[in-house]
PDB file of C-alpha atoms and ligand atoms in Angstrom:
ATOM      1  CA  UNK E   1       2.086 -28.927  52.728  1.00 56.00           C
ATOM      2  CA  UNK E   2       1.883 -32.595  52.059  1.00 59.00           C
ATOM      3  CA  UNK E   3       0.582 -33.591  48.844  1.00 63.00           C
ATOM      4  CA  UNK E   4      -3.071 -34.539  48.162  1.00 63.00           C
ATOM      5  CA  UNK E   5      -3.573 -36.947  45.415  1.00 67.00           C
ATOM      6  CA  UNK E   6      -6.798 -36.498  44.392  1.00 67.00           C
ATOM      7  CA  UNK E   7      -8.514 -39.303  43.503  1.00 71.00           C
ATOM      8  CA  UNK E   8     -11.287 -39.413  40.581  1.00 78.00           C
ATOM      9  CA  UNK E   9     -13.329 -42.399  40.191  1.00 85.00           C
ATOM     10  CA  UNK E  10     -13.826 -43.838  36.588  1.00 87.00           C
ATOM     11  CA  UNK E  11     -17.346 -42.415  36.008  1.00 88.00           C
ATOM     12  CA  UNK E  12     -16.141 -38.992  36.992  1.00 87.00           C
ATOM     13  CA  UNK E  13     -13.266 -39.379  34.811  1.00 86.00           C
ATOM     14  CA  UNK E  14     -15.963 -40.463  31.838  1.00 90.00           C
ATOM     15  CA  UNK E  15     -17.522 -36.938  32.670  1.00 90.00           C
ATOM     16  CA  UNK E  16     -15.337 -35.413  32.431  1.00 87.00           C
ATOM     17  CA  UNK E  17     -13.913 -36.846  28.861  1.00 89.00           C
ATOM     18  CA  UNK E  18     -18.164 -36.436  27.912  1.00 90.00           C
ATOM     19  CA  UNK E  19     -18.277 -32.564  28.730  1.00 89.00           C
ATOM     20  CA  UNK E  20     -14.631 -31.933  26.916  1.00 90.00           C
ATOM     21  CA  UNK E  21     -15.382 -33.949  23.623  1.00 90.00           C
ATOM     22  CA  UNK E  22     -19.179 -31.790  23.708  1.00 91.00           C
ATOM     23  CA  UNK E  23     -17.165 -28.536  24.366  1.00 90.00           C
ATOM     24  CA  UNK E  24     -14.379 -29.502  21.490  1.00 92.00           C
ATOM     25  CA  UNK E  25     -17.218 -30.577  18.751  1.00 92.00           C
ATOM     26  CA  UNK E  26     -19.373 -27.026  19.538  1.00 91.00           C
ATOM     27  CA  UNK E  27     -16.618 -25.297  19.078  1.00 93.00           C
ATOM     28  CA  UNK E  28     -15.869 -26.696  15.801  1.00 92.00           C
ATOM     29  CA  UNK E  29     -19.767 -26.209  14.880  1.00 91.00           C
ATOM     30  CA  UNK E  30     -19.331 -22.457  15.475  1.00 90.00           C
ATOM     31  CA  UNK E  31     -16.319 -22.312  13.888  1.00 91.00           C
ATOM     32  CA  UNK E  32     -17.942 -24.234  11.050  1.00 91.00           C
ATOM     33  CA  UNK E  33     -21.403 -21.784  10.752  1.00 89.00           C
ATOM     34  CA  UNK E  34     -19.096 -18.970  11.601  1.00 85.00           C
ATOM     35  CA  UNK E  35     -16.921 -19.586   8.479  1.00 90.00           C
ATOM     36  CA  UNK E  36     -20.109 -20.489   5.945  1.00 89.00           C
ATOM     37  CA  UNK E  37     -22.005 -16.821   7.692  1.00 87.00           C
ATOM     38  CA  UNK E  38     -18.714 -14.828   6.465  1.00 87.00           C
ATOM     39  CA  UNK E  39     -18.699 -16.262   3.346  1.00 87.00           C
ATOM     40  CA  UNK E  40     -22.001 -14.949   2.536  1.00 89.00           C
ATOM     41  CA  UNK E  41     -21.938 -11.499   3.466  1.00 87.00           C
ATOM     42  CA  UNK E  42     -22.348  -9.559   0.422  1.00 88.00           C
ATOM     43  CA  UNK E  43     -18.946  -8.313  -1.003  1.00 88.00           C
ATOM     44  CA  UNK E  44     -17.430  -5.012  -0.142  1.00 87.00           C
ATOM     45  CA  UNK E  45     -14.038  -4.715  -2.760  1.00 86.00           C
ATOM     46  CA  UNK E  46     -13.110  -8.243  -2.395  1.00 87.00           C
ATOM     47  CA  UNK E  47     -13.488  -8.582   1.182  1.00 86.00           C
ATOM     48  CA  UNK E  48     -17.080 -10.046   3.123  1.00 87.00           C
ATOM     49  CA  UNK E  49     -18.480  -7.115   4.494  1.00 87.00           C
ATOM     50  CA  UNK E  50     -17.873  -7.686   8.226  1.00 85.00           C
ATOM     51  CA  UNK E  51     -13.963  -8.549   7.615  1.00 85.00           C
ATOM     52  CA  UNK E  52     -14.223  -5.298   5.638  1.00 86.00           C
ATOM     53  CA  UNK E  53     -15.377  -3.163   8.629  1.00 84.00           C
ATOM     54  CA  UNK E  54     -12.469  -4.306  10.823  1.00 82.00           C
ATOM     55  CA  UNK E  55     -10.000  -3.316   8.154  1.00 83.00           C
ATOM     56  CA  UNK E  56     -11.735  -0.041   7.694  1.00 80.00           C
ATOM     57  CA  UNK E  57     -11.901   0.394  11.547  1.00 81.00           C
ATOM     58  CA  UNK E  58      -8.220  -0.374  11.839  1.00 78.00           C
ATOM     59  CA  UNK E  59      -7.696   1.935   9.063  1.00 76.00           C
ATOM     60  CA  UNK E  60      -9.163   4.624  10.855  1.00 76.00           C
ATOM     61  CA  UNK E  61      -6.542   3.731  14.267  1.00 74.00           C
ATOM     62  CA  UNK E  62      -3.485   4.114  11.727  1.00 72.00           C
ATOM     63  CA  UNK E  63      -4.267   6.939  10.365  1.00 70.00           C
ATOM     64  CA  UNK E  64      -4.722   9.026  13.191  1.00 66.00           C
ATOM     65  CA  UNK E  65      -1.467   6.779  15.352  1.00 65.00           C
ATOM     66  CA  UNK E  66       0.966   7.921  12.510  1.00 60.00           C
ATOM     67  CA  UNK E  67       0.837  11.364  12.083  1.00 56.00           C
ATOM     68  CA  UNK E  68       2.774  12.697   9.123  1.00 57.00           C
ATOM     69  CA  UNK E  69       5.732  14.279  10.178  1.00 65.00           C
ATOM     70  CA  UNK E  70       7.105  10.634  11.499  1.00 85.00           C
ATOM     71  CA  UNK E  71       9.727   9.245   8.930  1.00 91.00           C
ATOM     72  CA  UNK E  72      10.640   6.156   7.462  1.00 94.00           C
ATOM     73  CA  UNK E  73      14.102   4.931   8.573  1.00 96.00           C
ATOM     74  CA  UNK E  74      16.790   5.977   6.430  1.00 97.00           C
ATOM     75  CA  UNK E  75      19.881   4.305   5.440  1.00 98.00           C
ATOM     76  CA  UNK E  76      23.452   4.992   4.488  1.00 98.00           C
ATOM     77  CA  UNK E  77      24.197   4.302   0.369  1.00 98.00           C
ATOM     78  CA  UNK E  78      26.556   1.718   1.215  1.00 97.00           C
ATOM     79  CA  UNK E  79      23.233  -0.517   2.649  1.00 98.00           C
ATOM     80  CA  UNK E  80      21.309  -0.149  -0.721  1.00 98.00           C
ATOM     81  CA  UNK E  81      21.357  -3.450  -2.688  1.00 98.00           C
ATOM     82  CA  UNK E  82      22.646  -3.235  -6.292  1.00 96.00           C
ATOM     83  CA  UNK E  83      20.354  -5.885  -7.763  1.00 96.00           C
ATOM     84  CA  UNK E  84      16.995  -4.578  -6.946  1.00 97.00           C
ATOM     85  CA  UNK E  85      13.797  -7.036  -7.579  1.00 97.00           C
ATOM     86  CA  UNK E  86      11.377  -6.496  -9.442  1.00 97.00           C
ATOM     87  CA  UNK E  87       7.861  -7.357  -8.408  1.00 95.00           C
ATOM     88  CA  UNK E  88       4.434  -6.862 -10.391  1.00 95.00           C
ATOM     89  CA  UNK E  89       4.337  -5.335 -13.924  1.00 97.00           C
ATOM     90  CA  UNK E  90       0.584  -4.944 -14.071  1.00 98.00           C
ATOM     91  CA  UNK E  91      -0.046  -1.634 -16.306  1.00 97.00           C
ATOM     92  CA  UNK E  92       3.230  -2.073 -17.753  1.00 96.00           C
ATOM     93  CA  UNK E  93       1.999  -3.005 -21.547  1.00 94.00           C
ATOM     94  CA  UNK E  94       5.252  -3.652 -23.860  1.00 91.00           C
ATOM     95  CA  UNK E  95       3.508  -1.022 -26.236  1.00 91.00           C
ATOM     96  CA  UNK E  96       4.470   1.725 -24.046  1.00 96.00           C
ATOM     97  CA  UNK E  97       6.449   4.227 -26.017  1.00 96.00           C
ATOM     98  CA  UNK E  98       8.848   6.373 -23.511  1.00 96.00           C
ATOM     99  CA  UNK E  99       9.398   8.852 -26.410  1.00 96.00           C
ATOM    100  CA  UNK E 100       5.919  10.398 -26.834  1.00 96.00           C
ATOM    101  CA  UNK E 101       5.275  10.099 -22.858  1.00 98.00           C
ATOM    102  CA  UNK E 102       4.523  12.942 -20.810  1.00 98.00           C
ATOM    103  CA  UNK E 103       3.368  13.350 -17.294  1.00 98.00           C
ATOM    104  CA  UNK E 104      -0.266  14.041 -17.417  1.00 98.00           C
ATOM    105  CA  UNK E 105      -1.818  16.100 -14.437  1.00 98.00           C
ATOM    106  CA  UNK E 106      -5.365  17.115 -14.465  1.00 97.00           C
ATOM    107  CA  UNK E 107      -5.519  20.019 -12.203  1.00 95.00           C
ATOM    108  CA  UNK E 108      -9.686  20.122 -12.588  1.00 90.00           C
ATOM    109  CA  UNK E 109     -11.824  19.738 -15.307  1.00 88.00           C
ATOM    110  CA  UNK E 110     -10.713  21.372 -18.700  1.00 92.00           C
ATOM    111  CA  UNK E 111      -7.182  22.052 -16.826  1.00 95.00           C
ATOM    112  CA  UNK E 112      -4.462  19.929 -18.155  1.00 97.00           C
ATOM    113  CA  UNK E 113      -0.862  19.724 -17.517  1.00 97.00           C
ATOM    114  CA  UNK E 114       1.433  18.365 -19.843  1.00 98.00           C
ATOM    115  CA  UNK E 115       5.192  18.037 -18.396  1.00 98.00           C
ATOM    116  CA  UNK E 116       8.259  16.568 -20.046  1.00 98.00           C
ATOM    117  CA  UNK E 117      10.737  14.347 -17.747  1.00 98.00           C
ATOM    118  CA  UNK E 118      12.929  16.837 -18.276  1.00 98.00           C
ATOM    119  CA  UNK E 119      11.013  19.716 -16.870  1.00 98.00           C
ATOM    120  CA  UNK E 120      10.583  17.035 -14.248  1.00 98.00           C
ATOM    121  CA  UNK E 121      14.276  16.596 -13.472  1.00 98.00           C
ATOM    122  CA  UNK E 122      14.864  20.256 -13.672  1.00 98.00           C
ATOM    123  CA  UNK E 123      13.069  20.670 -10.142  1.00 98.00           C
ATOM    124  CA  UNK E 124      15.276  20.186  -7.026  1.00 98.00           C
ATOM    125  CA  UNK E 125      16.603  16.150  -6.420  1.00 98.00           C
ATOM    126  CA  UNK E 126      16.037  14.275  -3.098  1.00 98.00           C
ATOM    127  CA  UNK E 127      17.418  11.465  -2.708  1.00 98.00           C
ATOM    128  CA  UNK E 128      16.425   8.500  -0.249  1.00 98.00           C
ATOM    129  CA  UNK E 129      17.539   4.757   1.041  1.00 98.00           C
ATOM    130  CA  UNK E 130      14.777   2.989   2.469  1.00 98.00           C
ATOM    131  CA  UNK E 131      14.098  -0.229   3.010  1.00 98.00           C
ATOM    132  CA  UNK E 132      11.146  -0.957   0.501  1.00 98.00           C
ATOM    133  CA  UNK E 133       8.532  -3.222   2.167  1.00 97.00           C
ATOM    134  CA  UNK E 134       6.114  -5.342   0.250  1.00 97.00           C
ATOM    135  CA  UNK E 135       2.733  -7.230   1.587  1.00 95.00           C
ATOM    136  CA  UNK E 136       4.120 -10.310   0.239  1.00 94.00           C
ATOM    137  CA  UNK E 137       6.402 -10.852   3.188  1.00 94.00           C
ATOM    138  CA  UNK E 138       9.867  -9.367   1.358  1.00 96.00           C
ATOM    139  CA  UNK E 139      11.471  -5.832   1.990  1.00 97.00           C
ATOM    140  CA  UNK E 140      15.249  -4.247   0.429  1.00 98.00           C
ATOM    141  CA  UNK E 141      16.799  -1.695   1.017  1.00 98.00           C
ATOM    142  CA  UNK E 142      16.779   0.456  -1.883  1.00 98.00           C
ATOM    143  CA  UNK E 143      18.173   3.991  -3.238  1.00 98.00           C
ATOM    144  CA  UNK E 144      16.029   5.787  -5.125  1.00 98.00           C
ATOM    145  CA  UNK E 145      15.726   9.793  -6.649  1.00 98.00           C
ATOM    146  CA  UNK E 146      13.499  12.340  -8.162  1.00 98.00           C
ATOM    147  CA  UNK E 147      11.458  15.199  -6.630  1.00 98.00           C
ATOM    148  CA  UNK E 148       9.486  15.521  -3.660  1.00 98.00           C
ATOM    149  CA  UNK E 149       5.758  15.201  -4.501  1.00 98.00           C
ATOM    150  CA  UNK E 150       5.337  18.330  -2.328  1.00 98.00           C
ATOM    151  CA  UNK E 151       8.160  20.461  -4.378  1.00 98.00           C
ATOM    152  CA  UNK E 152       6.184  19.653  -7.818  1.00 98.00           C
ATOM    153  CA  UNK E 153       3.308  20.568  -6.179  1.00 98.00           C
ATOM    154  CA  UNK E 154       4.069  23.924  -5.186  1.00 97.00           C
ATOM    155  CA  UNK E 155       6.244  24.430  -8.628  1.00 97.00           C
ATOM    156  CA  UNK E 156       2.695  23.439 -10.298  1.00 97.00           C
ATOM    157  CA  UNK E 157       0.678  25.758  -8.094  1.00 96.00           C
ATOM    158  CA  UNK E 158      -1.309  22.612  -7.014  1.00 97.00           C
ATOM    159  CA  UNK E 159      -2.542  24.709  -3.846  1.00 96.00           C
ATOM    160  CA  UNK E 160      -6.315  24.410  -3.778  1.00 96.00           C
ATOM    161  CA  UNK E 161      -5.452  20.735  -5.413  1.00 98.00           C
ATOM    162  CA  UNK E 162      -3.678  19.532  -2.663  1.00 97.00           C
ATOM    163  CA  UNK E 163      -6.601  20.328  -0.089  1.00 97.00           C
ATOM    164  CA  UNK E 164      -8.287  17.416  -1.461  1.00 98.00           C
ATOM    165  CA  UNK E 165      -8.100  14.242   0.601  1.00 97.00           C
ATOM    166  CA  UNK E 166      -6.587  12.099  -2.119  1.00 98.00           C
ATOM    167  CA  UNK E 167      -4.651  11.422  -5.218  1.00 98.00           C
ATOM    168  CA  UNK E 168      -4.893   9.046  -8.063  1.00 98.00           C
ATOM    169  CA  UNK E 169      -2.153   7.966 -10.129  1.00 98.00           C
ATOM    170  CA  UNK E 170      -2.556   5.408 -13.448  1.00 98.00           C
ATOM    171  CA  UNK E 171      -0.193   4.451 -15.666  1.00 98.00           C
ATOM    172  CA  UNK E 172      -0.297   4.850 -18.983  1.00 98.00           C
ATOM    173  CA  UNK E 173      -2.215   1.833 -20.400  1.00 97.00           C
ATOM    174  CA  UNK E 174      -4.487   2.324 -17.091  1.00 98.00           C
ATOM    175  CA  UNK E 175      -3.839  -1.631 -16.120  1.00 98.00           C
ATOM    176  CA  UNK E 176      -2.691  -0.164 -12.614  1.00 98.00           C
ATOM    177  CA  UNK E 177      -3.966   2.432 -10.083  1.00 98.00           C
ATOM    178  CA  UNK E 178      -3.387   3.642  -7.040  1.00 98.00           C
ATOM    179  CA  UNK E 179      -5.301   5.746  -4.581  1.00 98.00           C
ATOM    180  CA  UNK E 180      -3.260   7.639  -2.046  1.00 98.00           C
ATOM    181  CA  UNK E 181      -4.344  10.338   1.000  1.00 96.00           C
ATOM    182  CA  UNK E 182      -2.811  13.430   0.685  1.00 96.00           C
ATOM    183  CA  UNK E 183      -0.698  13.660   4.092  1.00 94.00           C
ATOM    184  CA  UNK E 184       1.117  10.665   2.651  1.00 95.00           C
ATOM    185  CA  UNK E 185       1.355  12.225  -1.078  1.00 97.00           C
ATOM    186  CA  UNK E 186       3.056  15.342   0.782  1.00 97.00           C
ATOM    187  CA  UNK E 187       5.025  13.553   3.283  1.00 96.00           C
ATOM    188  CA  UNK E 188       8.682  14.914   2.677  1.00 96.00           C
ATOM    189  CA  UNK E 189       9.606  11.418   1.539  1.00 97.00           C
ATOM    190  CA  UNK E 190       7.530  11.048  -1.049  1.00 98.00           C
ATOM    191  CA  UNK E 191       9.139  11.450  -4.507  1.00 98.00           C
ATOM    192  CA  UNK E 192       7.905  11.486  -8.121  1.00 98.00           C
ATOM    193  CA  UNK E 193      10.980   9.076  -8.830  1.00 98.00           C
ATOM    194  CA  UNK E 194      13.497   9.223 -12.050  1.00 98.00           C
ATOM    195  CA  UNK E 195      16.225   7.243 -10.551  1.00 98.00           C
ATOM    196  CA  UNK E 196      17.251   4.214  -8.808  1.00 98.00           C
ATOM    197  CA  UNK E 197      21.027   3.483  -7.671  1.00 98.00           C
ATOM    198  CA  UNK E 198      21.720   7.024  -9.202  1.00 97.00           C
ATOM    199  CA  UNK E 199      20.592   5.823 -13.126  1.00 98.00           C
ATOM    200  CA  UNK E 200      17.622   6.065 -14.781  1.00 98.00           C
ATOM    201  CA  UNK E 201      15.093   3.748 -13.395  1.00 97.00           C
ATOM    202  CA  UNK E 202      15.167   0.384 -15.699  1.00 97.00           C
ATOM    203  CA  UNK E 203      11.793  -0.020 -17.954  1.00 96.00           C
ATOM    204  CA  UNK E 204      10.552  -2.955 -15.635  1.00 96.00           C
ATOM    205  CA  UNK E 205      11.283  -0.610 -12.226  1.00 97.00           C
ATOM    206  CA  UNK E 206       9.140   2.256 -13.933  1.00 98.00           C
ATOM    207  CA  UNK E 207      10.540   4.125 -16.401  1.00 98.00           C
ATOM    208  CA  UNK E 208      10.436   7.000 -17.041  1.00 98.00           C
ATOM    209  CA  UNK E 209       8.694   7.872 -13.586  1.00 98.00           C
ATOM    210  CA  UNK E 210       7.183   6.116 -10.579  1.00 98.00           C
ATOM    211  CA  UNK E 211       5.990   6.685  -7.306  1.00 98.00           C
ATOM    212  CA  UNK E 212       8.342   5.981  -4.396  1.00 98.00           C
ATOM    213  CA  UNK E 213       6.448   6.787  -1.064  1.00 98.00           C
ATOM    214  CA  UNK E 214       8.213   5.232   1.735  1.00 97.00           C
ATOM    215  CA  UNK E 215       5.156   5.446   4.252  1.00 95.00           C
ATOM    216  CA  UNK E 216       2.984   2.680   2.632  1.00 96.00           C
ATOM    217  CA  UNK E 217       3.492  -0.582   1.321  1.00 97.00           C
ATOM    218  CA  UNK E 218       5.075  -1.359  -2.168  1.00 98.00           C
ATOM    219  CA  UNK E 219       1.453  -1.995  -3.759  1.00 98.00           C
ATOM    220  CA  UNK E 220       1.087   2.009  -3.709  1.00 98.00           C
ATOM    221  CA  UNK E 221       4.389   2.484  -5.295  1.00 98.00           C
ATOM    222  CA  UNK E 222       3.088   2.544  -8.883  1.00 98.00           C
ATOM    223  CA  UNK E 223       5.563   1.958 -11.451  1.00 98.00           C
ATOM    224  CA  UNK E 224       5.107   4.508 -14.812  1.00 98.00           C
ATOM    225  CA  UNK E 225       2.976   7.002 -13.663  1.00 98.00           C
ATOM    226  CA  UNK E 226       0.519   8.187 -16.382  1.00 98.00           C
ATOM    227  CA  UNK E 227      -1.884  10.788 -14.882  1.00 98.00           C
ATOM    228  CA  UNK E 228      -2.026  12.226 -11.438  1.00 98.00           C
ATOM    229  CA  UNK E 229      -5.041  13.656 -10.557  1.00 98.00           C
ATOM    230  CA  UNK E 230      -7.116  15.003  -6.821  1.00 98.00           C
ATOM    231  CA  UNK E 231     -10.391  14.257  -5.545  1.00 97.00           C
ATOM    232  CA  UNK E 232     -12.342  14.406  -2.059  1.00 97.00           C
ATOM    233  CA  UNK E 233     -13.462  10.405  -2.726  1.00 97.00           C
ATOM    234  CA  UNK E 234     -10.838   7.774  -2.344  1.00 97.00           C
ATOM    235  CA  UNK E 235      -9.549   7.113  -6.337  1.00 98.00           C
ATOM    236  CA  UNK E 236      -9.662   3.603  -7.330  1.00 98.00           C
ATOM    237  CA  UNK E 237      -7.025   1.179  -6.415  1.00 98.00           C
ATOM    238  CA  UNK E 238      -6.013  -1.994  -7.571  1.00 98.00           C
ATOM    239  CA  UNK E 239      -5.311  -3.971  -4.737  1.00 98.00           C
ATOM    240  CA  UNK E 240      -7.944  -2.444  -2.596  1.00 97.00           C
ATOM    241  CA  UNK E 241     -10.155  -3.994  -5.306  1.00 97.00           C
ATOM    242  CA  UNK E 242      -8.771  -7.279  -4.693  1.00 96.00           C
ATOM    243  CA  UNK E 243      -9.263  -7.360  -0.631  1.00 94.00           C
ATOM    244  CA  UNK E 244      -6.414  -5.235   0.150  1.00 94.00           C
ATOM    245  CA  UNK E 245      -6.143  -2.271   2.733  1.00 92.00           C
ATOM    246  CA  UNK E 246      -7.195   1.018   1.538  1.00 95.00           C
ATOM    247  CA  UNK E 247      -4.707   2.786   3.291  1.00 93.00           C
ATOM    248  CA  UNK E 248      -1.610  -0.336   3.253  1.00 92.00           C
ATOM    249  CA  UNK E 249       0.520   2.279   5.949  1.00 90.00           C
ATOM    250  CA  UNK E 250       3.576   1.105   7.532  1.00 88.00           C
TER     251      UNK E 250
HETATM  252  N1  MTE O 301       2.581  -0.333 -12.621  1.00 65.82           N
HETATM  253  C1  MTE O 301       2.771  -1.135 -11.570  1.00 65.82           C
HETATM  254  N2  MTE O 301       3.318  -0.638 -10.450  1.00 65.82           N
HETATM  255  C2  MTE O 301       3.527  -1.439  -9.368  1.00 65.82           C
HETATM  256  C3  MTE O 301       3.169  -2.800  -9.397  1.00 65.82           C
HETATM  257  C4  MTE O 301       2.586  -3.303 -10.602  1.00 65.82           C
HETATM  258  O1  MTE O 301       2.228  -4.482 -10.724  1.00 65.82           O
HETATM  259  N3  MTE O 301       2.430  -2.441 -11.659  1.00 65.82           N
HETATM  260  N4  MTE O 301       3.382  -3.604  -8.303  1.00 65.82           N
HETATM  261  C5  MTE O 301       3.573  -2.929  -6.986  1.00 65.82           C
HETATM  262  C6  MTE O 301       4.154  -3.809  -5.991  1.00 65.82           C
HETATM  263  S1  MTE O 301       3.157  -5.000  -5.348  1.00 65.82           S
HETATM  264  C7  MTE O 301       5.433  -3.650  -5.521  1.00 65.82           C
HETATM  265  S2  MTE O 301       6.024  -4.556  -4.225  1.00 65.82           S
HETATM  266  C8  MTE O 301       6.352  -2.660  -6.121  1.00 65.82           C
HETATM  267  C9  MTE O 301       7.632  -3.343  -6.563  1.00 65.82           C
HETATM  268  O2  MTE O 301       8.527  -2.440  -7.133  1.00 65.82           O
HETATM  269  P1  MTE O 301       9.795  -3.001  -7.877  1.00 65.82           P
HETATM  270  O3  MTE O 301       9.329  -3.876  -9.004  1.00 65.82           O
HETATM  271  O4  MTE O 301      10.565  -1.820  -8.335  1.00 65.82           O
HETATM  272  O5  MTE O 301      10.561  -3.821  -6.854  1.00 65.82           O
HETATM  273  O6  MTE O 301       5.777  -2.022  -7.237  1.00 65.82           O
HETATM  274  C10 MTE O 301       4.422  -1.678  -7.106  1.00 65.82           C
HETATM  275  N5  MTE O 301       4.067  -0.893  -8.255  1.00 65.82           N
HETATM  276 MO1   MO O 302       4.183  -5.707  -3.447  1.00 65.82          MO
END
């Protein structure tokens, strides 16, 4: 078929430039008013409201995508890096002293548990290499041992405790906390970790015990656990606080 040129005439070309300048400049407008509306929503956990119910609705798609028994990739030993970073130290206060620290559970109210890292190291070792993944845009491939949260649990007859929808974990100082769901707390991944590159985990990295729990985002792996405890209500969390995810799965 031979090839029409089309031929506009100057005022239709004017138009035409007219109705795509008006469409380019509303657009804008709405973009501006659109941007100033958000910004006044009331607050929900340092998020605007509305951007807040699309991360809660996503939320709600993850969790039910990813169901529990699917496992982070593993890798061989040889693939774990020997200088591992370390990132965030919030809850980490120098006056931390290792030698009076004990792992604090509160099984319900007026129920206590006291336990010694070595009482922790006498339960059964897993060991994993996984390649750690933080929000910030960096991930390594790390080595990393202690016990699976669901082997202390059933050790500590956590039973009715581990019904509950969530745990909590703070460190000791209680500058950093973490709210995890409980299908993620007993994923067979998830450690109560003593050990990194087969030594005890450096002060900075956690010492003397930290979460490792491959399934989320580094912001839930909190370094020096204090006190774990259960509840039916989402625990507080430090980065949810500050706009994060709730739920920060992988
Ligand atoms: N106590 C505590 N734990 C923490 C943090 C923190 O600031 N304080 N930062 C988290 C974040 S954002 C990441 S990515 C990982 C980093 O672990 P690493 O320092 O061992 O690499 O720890 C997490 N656990
Ligand atoms: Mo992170």
């Amino acid at each position: 078929m031979p090839f029409k040129e089309e031929l506009i005439s100057e005022k239709q070309l004017k138009k035409k430039t007219i109705i795509s300048f008006s469409v380019f400049i509303v657009m804008i407008a709405v973009a501006v008013i659109g941007w100033k509306w958000l910004n006044k929503q009331p607050d929900d956990n340092g998020t605007p409201k509305p951007i807040r119910k699309v991360l809660n609705y996503n939320e709600g798609i993850f969790s039910k995508l990813y169901s529990h028994n699917h496992l982070a990739k593993t890798f061989p030993l040889s693939a774990a890096v020997k200088k591992v970073r370390v990132n965030g130290s919030d809850g980490m206060s120098a006056g931390f002293d290792p030698s009076a620290w004990k792992l604090k559970v509160a099984r319900s109210p007026g129920d206590t548990l006291f336990i010694t890292l070595d009482e922790i190291k006498a339960l059964p070792k897993t060991e994993i290499v996984f390649d750690f993944k933080c929000i910030e845009g960096w991930s390594q491939v790390t080595h990393w041992g202690g016990v699976k949260f669901s082997d202390f649990a059933k050790k500590y007859n956590l039973t009715s405790q581990t019904q509950m929808n969530y745990v909590g974990l703070i460190t000791p100082d209680k500058g950093y906390y973490v709210g995890n769901d409980m299908p993620a707390m007993m994923h067979p991944q998830t450690l109560l970790c003593y050990e990194m590159n087969g030594a005890p985990l450096p002060m900075n990295q956690g010492y003397p015990l930290r979460l490792i729990i491959p399934v989320k985002y580094g912001i839930k792996h909190l370094k020096r656990i204090g006190t774990v405890f259960f509840s039916n209500e989402r625990p507080a969390d430090f980065w949810y606080e500050r706009g994060y995810d709730y739920y920060a799965g992988l």
